Amino acid sequence: MWRNARTLVCGIAVAAVGSGWISLHAAGQQRRAPAAAAESKVPMQVSLNIAAQRYESSVPGKCTHAPVASIYQAVSELWSAEQSEDGRSLHLSFWRPKDASGDMVSLSITSGRSSHRVSTVRGAPLAGSGKVTLQPSGKGGVFTVDAKTPEGAAITGTIKCEVFAPHVAEGG
């Protein structure tokens, strides 16, 4: 019962922040728990061209994999890559539905005042177009990005994760 109540409260909080009911500034004032061992950072290499600008980074980040996950009721395999430092951040979620209906991707990149987003996740608002492929390598892999933002900015290049840690589902 408490787990269901917690899930409901977390869902309402996410909806409130996402809809603007609660400002991101106020939401950011919450005290954060220390990162768990599963969230430890691993070596990453990012080499992207974004609207004719280079985005290069070798800052350690978080790379995860879930053999079974779900998004908008589509049972999928999930890989993610996150990196953040000094006003620059990257977040990639790569979904491979078990029904072979086609890979989906959510990619957001921020560098200073510049922000770019692509989402091909079915069931969510689409933003831009393109695809991402994953080439496994040892315990990690290399994502190859070929996408366009809704504004037409091309995003191409690679994101390399040395190791994929087990993915921990949001909300528990």
N, CA and C atoms as an extended XYZ file, in Angstrom:
516
Properties=species:S:1:pos:R:3:atomname:S:1:resname:S:1:resid:I:1 pbc="F F F"
N         0.818       -1.188        0.000 N   MET     1
C         0.000        0.000        0.000 CA  MET     1
C         0.863        1.254        0.000 C   MET     1
N         1.908        1.264        0.845 N   TRP     2
C         2.772        2.453        0.904 CA  TRP     2
C         3.523        2.655       -0.402 C   TRP     2
N         3.884        1.549       -1.052 N   ARG     3
C         4.592        1.657       -2.325 CA  ARG     3
C         3.693        2.317       -3.368 C   ARG     3
N         2.423        1.919       -3.421 N   ASN     4
C         1.483        2.534       -4.364 CA  ASN     4
C         1.287        4.012       -4.056 C   ASN     4
N         1.198        4.354       -2.775 N   ALA     5
C         1.039        5.759       -2.387 CA  ALA     5
C         2.271        6.565       -2.787 C   ALA     5
N         3.453        5.983       -2.572 N   ARG     6
C         4.692        6.674       -2.933 CA  ARG     6
C         4.753        6.881       -4.443 C   ARG     6
N         4.390        5.851       -5.227 N   THR     7
C         4.392        5.968       -6.679 CA  THR     7
C         3.425        7.048       -7.131 C   THR     7
N         2.247        7.102       -6.534 N   LEU     8
C         1.258        8.120       -6.872 CA  LEU     8
C         1.779        9.517       -6.562 C   LEU     8
N         2.364        9.697       -5.374 N   VAL     9
C         2.893       11.007       -4.975 CA  VAL     9
C         4.026       11.425       -5.906 C   VAL     9
N         4.938       10.482       -6.234 N   CYS    10
C         6.038       10.811       -7.138 CA  CYS    10
C         5.504       11.181       -8.520 C   CYS    10
N         4.490       10.451       -8.996 N   GLY    11
C         3.903       10.756      -10.301 CA  GLY    11
C         3.265       12.131      -10.325 C   GLY    11
N         2.575       12.480       -9.260 N   ILE    12
C         1.950       13.806       -9.170 CA  ILE    12
C         3.022       14.886       -9.134 C   ILE    12
N         4.096       14.633       -8.390 N   ALA    13
C         5.182       15.624       -8.307 CA  ALA    13
C         5.830       15.833       -9.668 C   ALA    13
N         6.083       14.742      -10.417 N   VAL    14
C         6.678       14.865      -11.745 CA  VAL    14
C         5.736       15.629      -12.666 C   VAL    14
N         4.446       15.319      -12.606 N   ALA    15
C         3.471       16.029      -13.435 CA  ALA    15
C         3.412       17.505      -13.064 C   ALA    15
N         3.481       17.808      -11.781 N   ALA    16
C         3.413       19.200      -11.332 CA  ALA    16
C         4.615       19.988      -11.820 C   ALA    16
N         5.810       19.397      -11.731 N   VAL    17
C         7.011       20.084      -12.208 CA  VAL    17
C         6.956       20.216      -13.721 C   VAL    17
N         6.609       19.099      -14.411 N   GLY    18
C         6.574       19.111      -15.878 CA  GLY    18
C         5.552       20.073      -16.437 C   GLY    18
N         4.451       20.256      -15.755 N   SER    19
C         3.406       21.132      -16.272 CA  SER    19
C         3.609       22.589      -15.875 C   SER    19
N         4.580       22.832      -15.006 N   GLY    20
C         4.825       24.204      -14.579 CA  GLY    20
C         4.092       24.577      -13.313 C   GLY    20
N         3.339       23.649      -12.700 N   TRP    21
C         2.662       23.951      -11.438 CA  TRP    21
C         3.669       24.287      -10.361 C   TRP    21
N         4.810       23.626      -10.414 N   ILE    22
C         5.893       23.910       -9.472 CA  ILE    22
C         7.071       24.358      -10.317 C   ILE    22
N         7.688       25.455       -9.971 N   SER    23
C         8.805       25.944      -10.769 CA  SER    23
C        10.001       25.019      -10.585 C   SER    23
N        10.847       24.942      -11.608 N   LEU    24
C        12.047       24.124      -11.502 CA  LEU    24
C        12.962       24.656      -10.409 C   LEU    24
N        12.955       25.951      -10.188 N   HIS    25
C        13.774       26.518       -9.125 CA  HIS    25
C        13.348       25.955       -7.779 C   HIS    25
N        12.036       25.956       -7.530 N   ALA    26
C        11.536       25.424       -6.255 CA  ALA    26
C        11.794       23.936       -6.156 C   ALA    26
N        11.618       23.213       -7.274 N   ALA    27
C        11.852       21.774       -7.245 CA  ALA    27
C        13.323       21.478       -6.972 C   ALA    27
N        14.217       22.339       -7.440 N   GLY    28
C        15.647       22.144       -7.237 CA  GLY    28
C        16.095       22.388       -5.813 C   GLY    28
N        15.241       22.959       -4.983 N   GLN    29
C        15.603       23.239       -3.600 CA  GLN    29
C        15.536       21.989       -2.713 C   GLN    29
N        15.032       20.891       -3.259 N   GLN    30
C        14.947       19.675       -2.468 CA  GLN    30
C        16.337       19.163       -2.148 C   GLN    30
N        16.458       18.550       -0.987 N   ARG    31
C        17.719       17.940       -0.592 CA  ARG    31
C        17.868       16.618       -1.324 C   ARG    31
N        18.966       16.406       -1.975 N   ARG    32
C        19.198       15.194       -2.754 CA  ARG    32
C        19.984       14.182       -1.919 C   ARG    32
N        19.613       12.919       -2.082 N   ALA    33
C        20.343       11.844       -1.418 CA  ALA    33
C        21.652       11.622       -2.163 C   ALA    33
N        22.695       11.132       -1.470 N   PRO    34
C        23.951       10.843       -2.149 CA  PRO    34
C        23.742        9.785       -3.230 C   PRO    34
N        24.543        9.848       -4.278 N   ALA    35
C        24.432        8.889       -5.369 CA  ALA    35
C        24.714        7.478       -4.883 C   ALA    35
N        23.939        6.547       -5.376 N   ALA    36
C        24.127        5.142       -5.023 CA  ALA    36
C        25.283        4.577       -5.824 C   ALA    36
N        25.775        3.424       -5.404 N   ALA    37
C        26.896        2.784       -6.087 CA  ALA    37
C        26.574        2.532       -7.559 C   ALA    37
N        25.307        2.194       -7.868 N   ALA    38
C        24.910        1.927       -9.249 CA  ALA    38
C        24.995        3.182      -10.108 C   ALA    38
N        25.083        4.357       -9.495 N   GLU    39
C        25.152        5.602      -10.240 CA  GLU    39
C        26.580        6.113      -10.382 C   GLU    39
N        27.579        5.278      -10.103 N   SER    40
C        28.956        5.735      -10.209 CA  SER    40
C        29.288        6.048      -11.666 C   SER    40
N        30.208        6.959      -11.841 N   LYS    41
C        30.544        7.427      -13.178 CA  LYS    41
C        31.571        6.507      -13.835 C   LYS    41
N        31.445        6.425      -15.167 N   VAL    42
C        32.325        5.581      -15.973 CA  VAL    42
C        32.927        6.412      -17.089 C   VAL    42
N        34.025        5.950      -17.682 N   PRO    43
C        34.610        6.696      -18.803 CA  PRO    43
C        33.646        6.804      -19.973 C   PRO    43
N        33.545        8.021      -20.526 N   MET    44
C        32.714        8.303      -21.704 CA  MET    44
C        33.493        9.200      -22.658 C   MET    44
N        33.237        9.026      -23.925 N   GLN    45
C        33.793        9.897      -24.952 CA  GLN    45
C        32.647       10.375      -25.838 C   GLN    45
N        32.482       11.680      -25.953 N   VAL    46
C        31.438       12.251      -26.795 CA  VAL    46
C        32.097       13.084      -27.885 C   VAL    46
N        31.711       12.811      -29.127 N   SER    47
C        32.226       13.564      -30.269 CA  SER    47
C        31.055       13.807      -31.221 C   SER    47
N        30.458       14.991      -31.105 N   LEU    48
C        29.280       15.322      -31.896 CA  LEU    48
C        29.483       16.618      -32.668 C   LEU    48
N        28.836       16.700      -33.815 N   ASN    49
C        28.680       17.949      -34.558 CA  ASN    49
C        27.228       18.356      -34.370 C   ASN    49
N        27.017       19.548      -33.849 N   ILE    50
C        25.662       20.043      -33.603 CA  ILE    50
C        25.533       21.391      -34.306 C   ILE    50
N        24.739       21.419      -35.357 N   ALA    51
C        24.534       22.657      -36.116 CA  ALA    51
C        25.867       23.304      -36.460 C   ALA    51
N        26.785       22.513      -37.015 N   ALA    52
C        28.110       22.964      -37.449 CA  ALA    52
C        29.032       23.364      -36.298 C   ALA    52
N        28.655       23.071      -35.063 N   GLN    53
C        29.517       23.324      -33.898 CA  GLN    53
C        29.979       21.981      -33.333 C   GLN    53
N        31.207       21.919      -32.835 N   ARG    54
C        31.732       20.687      -32.230 CA  ARG    54
C        31.330       20.617      -30.761 C   ARG    54
N        30.965       19.418      -30.317 N   TYR    55
C        30.699       19.135      -28.906 CA  TYR    55
C        31.551       17.921      -28.583 C   TYR    55
N        32.673       18.161      -27.913 N   GLU    56
C        33.624       17.111      -27.547 CA  GLU    56
C        33.700       17.055      -26.035 C   GLU    56
N        33.729       15.842      -25.493 N   SER    57
C        33.855       15.708      -24.046 CA  SER    57
C        34.371       14.320      -23.683 C   SER    57
N        35.229       14.288      -22.689 N   SER    58
C        35.703       13.013      -22.142 CA  SER    58
C        35.438       12.961      -20.630 C   SER    58
N        34.474       13.758      -20.173 N   VAL    59
C        34.085       13.785      -18.766 CA  VAL    59
C        33.406       12.454      -18.429 C   VAL    59
N        33.771       11.818      -17.316 N   PRO    60
C        33.069       10.591      -16.930 CA  PRO    60
C        31.570       10.855      -16.780 C   PRO    60
N        30.770        9.840      -17.042 N   GLY    61
C        29.324        9.983      -16.966 CA  GLY    61
C        28.675        8.704      -16.472 C   GLY    61
N        27.385        8.640      -16.656 N   LYS    62
C        26.596        7.493      -16.213 CA  LYS    62
C        26.044        6.789      -17.441 C   LYS    62
N        26.356        5.518      -17.603 N   CYS    63
C        25.858        4.709      -18.708 CA  CYS    63
C        25.159        3.493      -18.110 C   CYS    63
N        23.921        3.245      -18.531 N   THR    64
C        23.160        2.146      -17.949 CA  THR    64
C        22.469        1.315      -19.031 C   THR    64
N        22.061        0.119      -18.621 N   HIS    65
C        21.333       -0.784      -19.509 CA  HIS    65
C        20.300       -1.556      -18.696 C   HIS    65
N        19.098       -1.677      -19.244 N   ALA    66
C        18.035       -2.493      -18.653 CA  ALA    66
C        17.556       -3.467      -19.724 C   ALA    66
N        17.730       -4.779      -19.514 N   PRO    67
C        17.263       -5.750      -20.510 CA  PRO    67
C        15.750       -5.699      -20.713 C   PRO    67
N        15.013       -5.314      -19.656 N   VAL    68
C        13.563       -5.191      -19.757 CA  VAL    68
C        13.147       -3.881      -19.093 C   VAL    68
N        12.535       -3.012      -19.865 N   ALA    69
C        12.018       -1.730      -19.376 CA  ALA    69
C        10.727       -1.460      -20.139 C   ALA    69
N        10.074       -0.372      -19.817 N   SER    70
C         8.824       -0.055      -20.498 CA  SER    70
C         8.689        1.453      -20.650 C   SER    70
N         8.188        1.856      -21.801 N   ILE    71
C         7.881        3.258      -22.041 CA  ILE    71
C         6.579        3.311      -22.842 C   ILE    71
N         5.609        4.052      -22.338 N   TYR    72
C         4.301        4.151      -22.975 CA  TYR    72
C         3.763        2.767      -23.327 C   TYR    72
N         3.839        1.870      -22.397 N   GLN    73
C         3.343        0.498      -22.481 CA  GLN    73
C         4.048       -0.333      -23.547 C   GLN    73
N         5.195        0.091      -24.012 N   ALA    74
C         5.984       -0.689      -24.962 CA  ALA    74
C         7.136       -1.343      -24.197 C   ALA    74
N         7.072       -2.658      -24.038 N   VAL    75
C         8.147       -3.382      -23.368 CA  VAL    75
C         9.378       -3.294      -24.263 C   VAL    75
N        10.485       -2.827      -23.683 N   SER    76
C        11.672       -2.522      -24.470 CA  SER    76
C        12.941       -2.858      -23.706 C   SER    76
N        14.029       -2.879      -24.434 N   GLU    77
C        15.359       -2.890      -23.837 CA  GLU    77
C        15.792       -1.422      -23.828 C   GLU    77
N        16.488       -0.988      -22.776 N   LEU    78
C        16.850        0.421      -22.625 CA  LEU    78
C        18.339        0.573      -22.345 C   LEU    78
N        18.955        1.510      -23.045 N   TRP    79
C        20.309        1.949      -22.751 CA  TRP    79
C        20.242        3.449      -22.529 C   TRP    79
N        21.077        3.964      -21.622 N   SER    80
C        21.111        5.412      -21.423 CA  SER    80
C        22.545        5.878      -21.218 C   SER    80
N        22.776        7.140      -21.541 N   ALA    81
C        24.085        7.777      -21.342 CA  ALA    81
C        23.831        9.198      -20.863 C   ALA    81
N        24.484        9.574      -19.767 N   GLU    82
C        24.335       10.921      -19.208 CA  GLU    82
C        25.709       11.467      -18.855 C   GLU    82
N        25.869       12.746      -19.095 N   GLN    83
C        27.128       13.411      -18.800 CA  GLN    83
C        26.827       14.872      -18.491 C   GLN    83
N        27.497       15.422      -17.484 N   SER    84
C        27.238       16.814      -17.128 CA  SER    84
C        28.446       17.414      -16.423 C   SER    84
N        28.805       18.636      -16.848 N   GLU    85
C        29.872       19.368      -16.165 CA  GLU    85
C        29.980       20.777      -16.762 C   GLU    85
N        30.173       21.749      -15.887 N   ASP    86
C        30.455       23.138      -16.298 CA  ASP    86
C        29.465       23.697      -17.315 C   ASP    86
N        28.167       23.585      -17.049 N   GLY    87
C        27.164       24.171      -17.924 CA  GLY    87
C        26.908       23.404      -19.204 C   GLY    87
N        27.501       22.231      -19.318 N   ARG    88
C        27.282       21.376      -20.486 CA  ARG    88
C        26.691       20.056      -20.019 C   ARG    88
N        25.712       19.560      -20.755 N   SER    89
C        25.134       18.271      -20.370 CA  SER    89
C        24.609       17.536      -21.599 C   SER    89
N        24.548       16.228      -21.453 N   LEU    90
C        24.048       15.360      -22.497 CA  LEU    90
C        23.228       14.270      -21.831 C   LEU    90
N        22.072       13.953      -22.393 N   HIS    91
C        21.276       12.834      -21.906 CA  HIS    91
C        20.695       12.108      -23.111 C   HIS    91
N        20.968       10.806      -23.172 N   LEU    92
C        20.474        9.959      -24.247 CA  LEU    92
C        19.761        8.760      -23.644 C   LEU    92
N        18.549        8.494      -24.108 N   SER    93
C        17.828        7.259      -23.793 CA  SER    93
C        17.543        6.578      -25.121 C   SER    93
N        17.962        5.330      -25.231 N   PHE    94
C        17.819        4.558      -26.465 CA  PHE    94
C        16.969        3.332      -26.157 C   PHE    94
N        15.794        3.266      -26.751 N   TRP    95
C        14.816        2.213      -26.482 CA  TRP    95
C        14.719        1.276      -27.688 C   TRP    95
N        14.771       -0.039      -27.418 N   ARG    96
C        14.578       -1.043      -28.468 CA  ARG    96
C        13.375       -1.904      -28.074 C   ARG    96
N        12.178       -1.612      -28.630 N   PRO    97
C        10.973       -2.377      -28.282 CA  PRO    97
C        11.126       -3.865      -28.603 C   PRO    97
N        10.633       -4.702      -27.707 N   LYS    98
C        10.710       -6.155      -27.874 CA  LYS    98
C         9.865       -6.627      -29.050 C   LYS    98
N         8.853       -5.841      -29.470 N   ASP    99
C         7.994       -6.242      -30.582 CA  ASP    99
C         8.595       -5.867      -31.943 C   ASP    99
N         9.848       -5.401      -31.956 N   ALA   100
C        10.568       -5.043      -33.185 CA  ALA   100
C         9.875       -3.932      -33.974 C   ALA   100
N         9.168       -3.047      -33.281 N   SER   101
C         8.456       -1.957      -33.956 CA  SER   101
C         9.370       -0.786      -34.326 C   SER   101
N        10.639       -0.872      -34.002 N   GLY   102
C        11.586        0.183      -34.377 CA  GLY   102
C        12.134        0.907      -33.165 C   GLY   102
N        13.443        1.162      -33.177 N   ASP   103
C        14.116        1.845      -32.076 CA  ASP   103
C        13.546        3.248      -31.881 C   ASP   103
N        13.645        3.722      -30.635 N   MET   104
C        13.213        5.084      -30.290 CA  MET   104
C        14.341        5.736      -29.504 C   MET   104
N        14.424        7.064      -29.604 N   VAL   105
C        15.490        7.786      -28.932 CA  VAL   105
C        14.981        9.104      -28.359 C   VAL   105
N        15.558        9.449      -27.229 N   SER   106
C        15.355       10.767      -26.637 CA  SER   106
C        16.753       11.315      -26.362 C   SER   106
N        17.071       12.458      -26.948 N   LEU   107
C        18.404       13.044      -26.831 CA  LEU   107
C        18.270       14.526      -26.507 C   LEU   107
N        18.952       14.949      -25.458 N   SER   108
C        19.001       16.384      -25.154 CA  SER   108
C        20.444       16.766      -24.844 C   SER   108
N        20.832       17.906      -25.393 N   ILE   109
C        22.201       18.402      -25.240 CA  ILE   109
C        22.124       19.889      -24.928 C   ILE   109
N        22.854       20.291      -23.891 N   THR   110
C        22.943       21.703      -23.531 CA  THR   110
C        24.410       22.086      -23.444 C   THR   110
N        24.736       23.224      -24.028 N   SER   111
C        26.088       23.751      -23.956 CA  SER   111
C        25.967       25.263      -23.827 C   SER   111
N        26.208       25.759      -22.605 N   GLY   112
C        26.033       27.183      -22.358 CA  GLY   112
C        24.583       27.575      -22.538 C   GLY   112
N        24.326       28.529      -23.434 N   ARG   113
C        22.954       28.992      -23.688 CA  ARG   113
C        22.269       28.205      -24.804 C   ARG   113
N        22.994       27.310      -25.428 N   SER   114
C        22.466       26.536      -26.547 CA  SER   114
C        21.899       25.206      -26.053 C   SER   114
N        20.700       24.873      -26.527 N   SER   115
C        20.038       23.643      -26.113 CA  SER   115
C        19.406       22.984      -27.335 C   SER   115
N        19.562       21.662      -27.447 N   HIS   116
C        19.033       20.912      -28.582 CA  HIS   116
C        18.351       19.657      -28.070 C   HIS   116
N        17.233       19.290      -28.724 N   ARG   117
C        16.470       18.132      -28.282 CA  ARG   117
C        15.907       17.393      -29.485 C   ARG   117
N        15.954       16.050      -29.391 N   VAL   118
C        15.345       15.179      -30.388 CA  VAL   118
C        14.627       14.077      -29.623 C   VAL   118
N        13.397       13.769      -30.023 N   SER   119
C        12.672       12.653      -29.422 CA  SER   119
C        11.843       11.957      -30.485 C   SER   119
N        12.099       10.651      -30.645 N   THR   120
C        11.323        9.833      -31.570 CA  THR   120
C        10.508        8.796      -30.797 C   THR   120
N        10.264        9.057      -29.518 N   VAL   121
C         9.546        8.123      -28.652 CA  VAL   121
C         8.059        8.163      -28.987 C   VAL   121
N         7.538        7.031      -29.473 N   ARG   122
C         6.125        6.930      -29.812 CA  ARG   122
C         5.282        6.979      -28.540 C   ARG   122
N         4.251        7.802      -28.550 N   GLY   123
C         3.405        7.993      -27.372 CA  GLY   123
C         3.693        9.305      -26.675 C   GLY   123
N         4.848        9.887      -26.941 N   ALA   124
C         5.239       11.190      -26.392 CA  ALA   124
C         5.246       12.195      -27.541 C   ALA   124
N         5.248       13.487      -27.221 N   PRO   125
C         5.362       14.472      -28.310 CA  PRO   125
C         6.685       14.289      -29.058 C   PRO   125
N         6.610       14.164      -30.374 N   LEU   126
C         7.812       13.992      -31.184 CA  LEU   126
C         8.522       15.328      -31.336 C   LEU   126
N         9.855       15.263      -31.405 N   ALA   127
C        10.670       16.465      -31.577 CA  ALA   127
C        11.822       16.122      -32.507 C   ALA   127
N        11.767       16.620      -33.714 N   GLY   128
C        12.823       16.341      -34.667 CA  GLY   128
C        12.693       14.948      -35.252 C   GLY   128
N        13.805       14.460      -35.802 N   SER   129
C        13.807       13.161      -36.460 CA  SER   129
C        15.208       12.577      -36.443 C   SER   129
N        15.314       11.362      -36.942 N   GLY   130
C        16.616       10.732      -37.067 CA  GLY   130
C        16.670        9.425      -36.338 C   GLY   130
N        17.889        8.915      -36.241 N   LYS   131
C        18.051        7.640      -35.561 CA  LYS   131
C        19.393        7.569      -34.862 C   LYS   131
N        19.442        6.618      -33.946 N   VAL   132
C        20.652        6.298      -33.210 CA  VAL   132
C        20.842        4.798      -33.343 C   VAL   132
N        22.072        4.375      -33.550 N   THR   133
C        22.376        2.947      -33.558 CA  THR   133
C        23.346        2.673      -32.418 C   THR   133
N        23.377        1.424      -31.972 N   LEU   134
C        24.273        1.018      -30.891 CA  LEU   134
C        25.122       -0.151      -31.359 C   LEU   134
N        26.430        0.005      -31.237 N   GLN   135
C        27.369       -1.071      -31.536 CA  GLN   135
C        27.998       -1.514      -30.221 C   GLN   135
N        27.592       -2.683      -29.690 N   PRO   136
C        28.187       -3.160      -28.439 CA  PRO   136
C        29.691       -3.348      -28.588 C   PRO   136
N        30.416       -3.100      -27.492 N   SER   137
C        31.870       -3.256      -27.473 CA  SER   137
C        32.288       -3.603      -26.051 C   SER   137
N        32.687       -4.844      -25.830 N   GLY   138
C        33.053       -5.281      -24.484 CA  GLY   138
C        31.865       -5.148      -23.546 C   GLY   138
N        32.064       -4.465      -22.416 N   LYS   139
C        30.989       -4.247      -21.444 CA  LYS   139
C        30.232       -2.953      -21.725 C   LYS   139
N        30.632       -2.242      -22.784 N   GLY   140
C        30.002       -0.978      -23.136 CA  GLY   140
C        29.547       -0.983      -24.574 C   GLY   140
N        29.626        0.193      -25.200 N   GLY   141
C        29.218        0.295      -26.589 CA  GLY   141
C        29.332        1.713      -27.113 C   GLY   141
N        29.123        1.840      -28.412 N   VAL   142
C        29.195        3.140      -29.079 CA  VAL   142
C        27.854        3.426      -29.759 C   VAL   142
N        27.264        4.563      -29.396 N   PHE   143
C        26.052        5.051      -30.045 CA  PHE   143
C        26.482        5.927      -31.219 C   PHE   143
N        25.894        5.730      -32.373 N   THR   144
C        26.126        6.599      -33.514 CA  THR   144
C        24.840        7.384      -33.754 C   THR   144
N        24.968        8.706      -33.747 N   VAL   145
C        23.818        9.609      -33.835 CA  VAL   145
C        23.756       10.242      -35.214 C   VAL   145
N        22.567       10.231      -35.806 N   ASP   146
C        22.301       10.925      -37.064 CA  ASP   146
C        20.873       11.474      -36.955 C   ASP   146
N        20.747       12.706      -36.477 N   ALA   147
C        19.428       13.253      -36.159 CA  ALA   147
C        19.336       14.723      -36.535 C   ALA   147
N        18.089       15.236      -36.500 N   LYS   148
C        17.831       16.656      -36.712 CA  LYS   148
C        16.847       17.130      -35.663 C   LYS   148
N        17.097       18.318      -35.131 N   THR   149
C        16.182       18.925      -34.169 CA  THR   149
C        14.947       19.437      -34.914 C   THR   149
N        13.884       19.812      -34.200 N   PRO   150
C        12.711       20.382      -34.871 CA  PRO   150
C        13.046       21.649      -35.663 C   PRO   150
N        14.096       22.345      -35.244 N   GLU   151
C        14.510       23.581      -35.933 CA  GLU   151
C        15.399       23.296      -37.143 C   GLU   151
N        15.747       22.012      -37.361 N   GLY   152
C        16.558       21.638      -38.515 CA  GLY   152
C        18.039       21.525      -38.248 C   GLY   152
N        18.476       21.690      -36.997 N   ALA   153
C        19.899       21.566      -36.677 CA  ALA   153
C        20.304       20.094      -36.714 C   ALA   153
N        21.314       19.779      -37.492 N   ALA   154
C        21.807       18.403      -37.600 CA  ALA   154
C        22.666       18.060      -36.382 C   ALA   154
N        22.488       16.854      -35.877 N   ILE   155
C        23.318       16.322      -34.793 CA  ILE   155
C        23.869       14.990      -35.279 C   ILE   155
N        25.193       14.917      -35.450 N   THR   156
C        25.835       13.691      -35.914 CA  THR   156
C        27.076       13.420      -35.076 C   THR   156
N        27.430       12.150      -34.968 N   GLY   157
C        28.645       11.783      -34.258 CA  GLY   157
C        28.447       10.565      -33.384 C   GLY   157
N        29.310       10.448      -32.367 N   THR   158
C        29.304        9.254      -31.524 CA  THR   158
C        29.341        9.585      -30.039 C   THR   158
N        28.781        8.655      -29.264 N   ILE   159
C        28.824        8.693      -27.806 CA  ILE   159
C        29.297        7.310      -27.384 C   ILE   159
N        30.442        7.245      -26.718 N   LYS   160
C        31.024        5.958      -26.333 CA  LYS   160
C        30.959        5.778      -24.820 C   LYS   160
N        30.383        4.656      -24.401 N   CYS   161
C        30.332        4.274      -22.989 CA  CYS   161
C        31.246        3.072      -22.802 C   CYS   161
N        32.207        3.169      -21.896 N   GLU   162
C        33.116        2.049      -21.643 CA  GLU   162
C        32.396        0.871      -20.993 C   GLU   162
N        31.411        1.177      -20.118 N   VAL   163
C        30.697        0.141      -19.362 CA  VAL   163
C        29.249        0.578      -19.184 C   VAL   163
N        28.318       -0.370      -19.318 N   PHE   164
C        26.919       -0.128      -18.992 CA  PHE   164
C        26.625       -0.782      -17.647 C   PHE   164
N        26.241        0.026      -16.662 N   ALA   165
C        25.832       -0.477      -15.342 CA  ALA   165
C        24.365       -0.860      -15.417 C   ALA   165
N        23.886       -1.688      -14.493 N   PRO   166
C        22.443       -1.988      -14.472 CA  PRO   166
C        21.638       -0.712      -14.277 C   PRO   166
N        20.552       -0.601      -15.012 N   HIS   167
C        19.687        0.574      -14.927 CA  HIS   167
C        18.775        0.455      -13.712 C   HIS   167
N        18.636        1.535      -12.970 N   VAL   168
C        17.724        1.574      -11.829 CA  VAL   168
C        16.513        2.382      -12.259 C   VAL   168
N        15.333        1.759      -12.217 N   ALA   169
C        14.108        2.423      -12.671 CA  ALA   169
C        13.823        3.663      -11.838 C   ALA   169
N        13.315        4.719      -12.495 N   GLU   170
C        12.937        5.932      -11.774 CA  GLU   170
C        11.766        5.619      -10.865 C   GLU   170
N        11.795        6.190       -9.695 N   GLY   171
C        10.705        5.981       -8.727 CA  GLY   171
C        10.874        4.714       -7.921 C   GLY   171
N        11.999        4.010       -8.048 N   GLY   172
C        12.215        2.834       -7.224 CA  GLY   172
C        12.714        1.701       -7.891 C   GLY   172
